[in-house]
Short mmCIF file of C-alpha atoms in Angstrom, two decimals:
data_model
loop_
_atom_site.label_atom_id
_atom_site.label_comp_id
_atom_site.label_asym_id
_atom_site.label_seq_id
_atom_site.Cartn_x
_atom_site.Cartn_y
_atom_site.Cartn_z
CA MET A 1 -0.01 -0.04 0.07
CA THR A 2 1.33 3.62 -0.93
CA LYS A 3 2.85 5.26 2.00
CA ILE A 4 2.59 9.08 2.01
CA LEU A 5 4.41 11.76 4.09
CA SER A 6 2.61 15.05 4.08
CA VAL A 7 4.03 18.29 5.46
CA ASP A 8 2.65 21.80 6.13
CA THR A 9 4.64 24.94 7.29
CA CYS A 10 2.66 27.49 5.32
CA LEU A 11 0.94 29.18 8.46
CA SER A 12 1.77 29.47 12.08
CA ALA A 13 1.47 25.91 12.77
CA CYS A 14 3.75 23.01 11.68
CA SER A 15 2.12 19.63 10.76
CA VAL A 16 3.45 16.38 9.23
CA ALA A 17 1.48 13.18 8.77
CA ILE A 18 1.86 9.72 7.39
CA HIS A 19 -0.77 7.71 5.56
CA GLU A 20 -1.08 4.37 3.95
CA GLY A 21 -3.45 4.85 1.21
CA GLU A 22 -6.31 6.84 2.79
CA LYS A 23 -5.59 5.51 6.17
CA LEU A 24 -3.92 7.94 8.55
CA LEU A 25 -1.14 6.25 10.49
CA GLY A 26 -0.02 9.14 12.58
CA GLU A 27 0.48 12.88 12.67
CA ASN A 28 2.48 15.49 14.62
CA PHE A 29 1.15 18.80 14.95
CA LEU A 30 2.75 21.85 16.85
CA ASP A 31 1.82 25.56 17.08
CA ALA A 32 4.17 26.80 19.98
CA GLY A 33 5.55 29.90 18.37
CA LEU A 34 8.58 28.11 17.37
CA THR A 35 10.33 28.59 13.88
CA HIS A 36 9.44 25.74 11.33
CA SER A 37 13.05 25.39 10.61
CA GLN A 38 13.68 24.15 14.29
CA THR A 39 10.71 21.99 14.59
CA LEU A 40 9.97 20.39 10.96
CA MET A 41 12.68 17.72 10.66
CA PRO A 42 12.56 16.63 14.32
CA MET A 43 8.79 16.05 14.11
CA ILE A 44 9.20 14.03 10.69
CA GLN A 45 12.02 11.94 12.51
CA SER A 46 9.72 11.47 15.60
CA LEU A 47 6.78 10.44 13.67
CA LEU A 48 8.72 7.98 11.55
CA ASP A 49 10.43 6.37 14.55
CA SER A 50 7.06 6.21 16.44
CA LEU A 51 5.62 4.11 13.45
CA GLY A 52 8.91 2.07 13.17
CA MET A 53 9.59 3.37 9.61
CA LYS A 54 12.32 4.53 7.47
CA PHE A 55 12.44 7.39 5.05
CA LYS A 56 13.13 4.93 2.23
CA GLU A 57 9.76 3.22 2.79
CA ILE A 58 7.85 6.64 1.94
CA ASP A 59 6.39 6.33 -1.66
CA VAL A 60 5.39 9.90 -2.18
CA PHE A 61 5.80 13.21 -0.56
CA GLY A 62 3.13 15.71 -0.10
CA VAL A 63 3.29 19.47 0.76
CA THR A 64 1.19 22.61 0.78
CA ASN A 65 2.46 25.14 -1.53
CA GLY A 66 0.77 28.47 -0.39
CA PRO A 67 -0.35 31.09 -0.33
CA GLY A 68 0.82 31.79 3.28
CA SER A 69 4.09 32.95 5.34
CA PHE A 70 6.71 33.37 2.59
CA THR A 71 9.44 32.10 5.03
CA GLY A 72 7.21 29.23 6.42
CA MET A 73 6.39 28.08 2.65
CA ARG A 74 9.94 28.04 1.77
CA ILE A 75 10.99 25.80 4.45
CA GLY A 76 8.34 23.23 3.76
CA MET A 77 9.04 23.19 0.17
CA ALA A 78 12.69 22.92 0.53
CA THR A 79 12.51 20.22 2.94
CA VAL A 80 10.06 18.21 0.65
CA LYS A 81 12.18 18.69 -2.30
CA GLY A 82 15.42 17.66 -0.47
CA MET A 83 13.85 14.37 0.66
CA ALA A 84 12.16 13.63 -2.53
CA LEU A 85 15.53 14.25 -4.35
CA ALA A 86 17.54 11.91 -1.97
CA PHE A 87 15.14 9.16 -2.29
CA ASP A 88 13.94 9.55 -5.86
CA LYS A 89 10.29 9.73 -5.13
CA PRO A 90 7.45 11.77 -6.65
CA CYS A 91 5.72 14.95 -4.99
CA VAL A 92 2.15 16.08 -4.95
CA THR A 93 1.19 19.71 -3.92
CA VAL A 94 -1.78 21.00 -2.14
CA SER A 95 -3.11 24.52 -2.03
CA THR A 96 -3.25 25.82 1.59
CA LEU A 97 -6.71 27.48 0.82
CA TYR A 98 -7.89 23.92 -0.40
CA ALA A 99 -6.38 22.21 2.91
CA LEU A 100 -8.37 24.73 4.95
CA ALA A 101 -11.55 24.12 2.99
CA MET A 102 -11.09 20.39 3.73
CA GLY A 103 -11.67 21.15 7.52
CA ALA A 104 -15.41 21.81 6.48
CA ILE A 105 -15.81 18.61 4.36
CA ASN A 106 -18.81 17.46 6.67
CA LEU A 107 -20.77 20.60 6.02
CA GLU A 108 -22.86 21.85 3.00
CA GLY A 109 -22.58 25.31 1.54
CA ILE A 110 -19.98 27.79 0.17
CA VAL A 111 -16.86 27.43 2.21
CA CYS A 112 -14.46 30.57 2.35
CA PRO A 113 -10.83 29.83 3.55
CA CYS A 114 -9.38 33.29 4.65
CA ILE A 115 -5.52 33.73 5.33
CA ASP A 116 -4.82 37.01 7.01
CA ALA A 117 -2.57 39.02 4.24
CA ARG A 118 -2.58 42.32 6.25
CA ASN A 119 -3.42 45.73 5.29
CA LYS A 120 -7.10 44.66 5.18
CA GLN A 121 -6.64 41.96 2.64
CA ILE A 122 -6.79 38.19 2.76
CA TYR A 123 -5.52 35.28 0.64
CA ASN A 124 -8.82 33.50 -0.35
CA ALA A 125 -10.58 31.10 -2.71
CA VAL A 126 -14.33 30.07 -2.65
CA PHE A 127 -15.41 26.41 -2.76
CA ARG A 128 -18.54 24.61 -2.64
CA ILE A 129 -19.19 21.66 -0.66
CA CYS A 130 -22.08 19.19 -1.32
CA LYS A 131 -22.08 15.61 -0.24
CA SER A 132 -18.58 15.71 1.13
CA LYS A 133 -17.29 16.83 -2.38
CA ILE A 134 -15.30 19.92 -2.77
CA GLU A 135 -15.73 22.09 -6.04
CA ARG A 136 -13.57 25.01 -6.64
CA ILE A 137 -15.40 28.17 -7.57
CA THR A 138 -12.81 30.81 -7.80
CA LYS A 139 -8.82 30.76 -8.22
CA ASN A 140 -6.83 31.53 -5.20
CA ARG A 141 -6.42 35.45 -4.89
CA ALA A 142 -5.29 38.08 -2.63
CA ILE A 143 -8.49 40.19 -2.26
CA ASN A 144 -9.60 43.28 -0.08
CA ILE A 145 -11.83 41.89 2.64
CA GLU A 146 -14.81 44.32 1.96
CA ASP A 147 -14.64 43.45 -1.87
CA PHE A 148 -14.67 39.85 -0.94
CA ILE A 149 -17.76 39.94 1.33
CA ASN A 150 -19.70 41.77 -1.35
CA GLU A 151 -18.85 39.18 -3.87
CA LEU A 152 -20.77 36.55 -1.45
CA LYS A 153 -23.96 38.39 -1.86
CA GLU A 154 -24.69 36.26 -5.05
CA TYR A 155 -24.69 32.93 -2.92
CA LYS A 156 -27.82 31.85 -1.30
CA GLU A 157 -26.29 28.79 0.58
CA ASN A 158 -24.76 28.74 3.97
CA ILE A 159 -21.49 30.74 3.85
CA ILE A 160 -18.85 29.02 5.84
CA PHE A 161 -15.59 30.89 7.10
CA VAL A 162 -12.43 29.12 7.94
CA GLY A 163 -8.87 30.05 8.53
CA ASP A 164 -6.67 32.60 10.66
CA GLY A 165 -8.51 35.39 8.92
CA ALA A 166 -11.85 33.81 9.16
CA LYS A 167 -13.29 35.72 12.22
CA ILE A 168 -12.64 39.32 10.71
CA CYS A 169 -14.39 38.19 7.57
CA TYR A 170 -17.32 36.46 9.48
CA ASN A 171 -17.78 39.80 11.40
CA ALA A 172 -17.71 41.76 8.30
CA ALA A 173 -20.16 39.38 6.73
CA LYS A 174 -22.62 39.77 9.65
CA THR A 175 -22.71 43.55 8.98
CA ILE A 176 -22.59 43.50 5.16
CA LEU A 177 -24.67 40.51 4.03
CA ASN A 178 -28.50 40.27 4.62
CA LYS A 179 -28.53 36.56 5.82
CA SER A 180 -28.54 34.48 8.81
CA ASP A 181 -26.90 31.36 7.56
CA ILE A 182 -23.22 32.25 8.10
CA THR A 183 -20.94 29.94 9.79
CA LEU A 184 -17.58 30.70 11.62
CA MET A 185 -15.66 27.21 11.87
CA PRO A 186 -14.33 26.49 15.51
CA GLU A 187 -10.58 27.69 16.14
CA GLU A 188 -9.14 24.11 15.60
CA PHE A 189 -10.12 24.11 12.03
CA ASN A 190 -8.27 27.49 11.55
CA ARG A 191 -5.08 25.55 11.19
CA ILE A 192 -4.04 23.14 8.49
CA ARG A 193 -3.55 19.45 9.64
CA ALA A 194 -1.56 17.30 7.44
CA GLY A 195 -3.67 14.41 8.68
CA ARG A 196 -6.54 15.99 6.57
CA PHE A 197 -4.87 17.08 3.53
CA GLY A 198 -2.80 13.85 3.27
CA GLU A 199 -5.75 12.18 1.83
CA GLU A 200 -6.03 14.73 -1.06
CA VAL A 201 -2.24 13.91 -1.72
CA TYR A 202 -3.18 10.17 -1.98
CA ARG A 203 -6.03 11.09 -4.47
CA GLN A 204 -3.84 13.06 -6.72
CA TYR A 205 -1.26 10.46 -6.56
CA LYS A 206 -3.70 7.66 -7.44
CA ALA A 207 -5.07 9.77 -10.40
CA GLY A 208 -1.36 10.17 -11.79
CA ILE A 209 -1.19 13.78 -10.71
CA GLN A 210 2.51 13.80 -9.46
CA TYR A 211 5.75 15.57 -10.24
CA SER A 212 9.38 15.38 -9.76
CA CYS A 213 10.99 17.57 -6.89
CA GLU A 214 12.36 20.04 -9.72
CA GLU A 215 8.78 20.39 -10.96
CA ILE A 216 7.06 21.54 -7.87
CA SER A 217 6.99 25.23 -6.79
CA LEU A 218 5.26 27.66 -4.59
CA GLU A 219 2.29 29.92 -5.21
CA TYR A 220 3.00 33.25 -3.70
CA ILE A 221 0.09 35.28 -5.08
CA LYS A 222 1.90 38.56 -4.24
CA LEU A 223 5.36 39.74 -3.59
CA SER A 224 6.82 39.61 -0.14
CA GLN A 225 7.19 43.03 1.66
CA ALA A 226 10.81 42.97 1.03
CA GLU A 227 10.38 42.15 -2.70
CA ARG A 228 7.82 44.99 -2.93
CA GLU A 229 10.33 47.62 -1.17
CA LEU A 230 12.98 46.56 -3.55
CA ALA A 231 10.78 46.92 -6.86
CA LYS A 232 9.47 50.10 -5.25
CA ALA A 233 13.33 51.52 -4.89
CA LYS A 234 14.11 50.34 -8.29
CA SER A 235 11.01 52.21 -9.78
CA GLU A 236 12.02 55.41 -8.00
CA LYS A 237 15.43 55.16 -9.38
CA GLY A 238 14.33 54.36 -12.87
CA GLY A 239 15.38 50.85 -12.89
CA ILE A 240 13.29 47.94 -14.26
#
């Protein structure tokens, strides 16, 4: 049976899991304010040891590829690329927004993963969940919170907010939208769990959607603050 190691470091928490097919064998999760560079590899090694497994037994590596924290995203991606290269195994990527949407898989309606992008913006995508199936409605994007809430006026179904930017969007929706069926997911679902999105990694792998370590990449959506400041400085100096 296919063994999958899934990794997430895109947001504040760090999460790793091992699946055998669709079955979750084990998961390590930590949200203690430590840097992912400190915690990720020890968490992976600890999980392997607890299951009596070796790296060479992993058949496919899964990783969230953003959007999220620029530094966190890079740590997870670089780690997975290194492991996949060392053991010559394929990789599968899962959007952080899709991974958050999976937390609402047992509900029905329009699920809106929201990641705080600061400056009154969120990273967001809109999905529809029906009978435990997730349908993507919009692409991943960075969007002004008020503009996003106004978009939701067209949907008649229950609106479900999840993610570290969910509460502020939920409060805005309560003010702007003239509807009562709006759901804020419990706090525990606002963090990505590798134990959940590892199922999507297996689904993609089984469907033949897999890549070499050289082919996978991050989805930043917008430039980091340092990159924006550099671009601004170049523009002011007449650079390109």
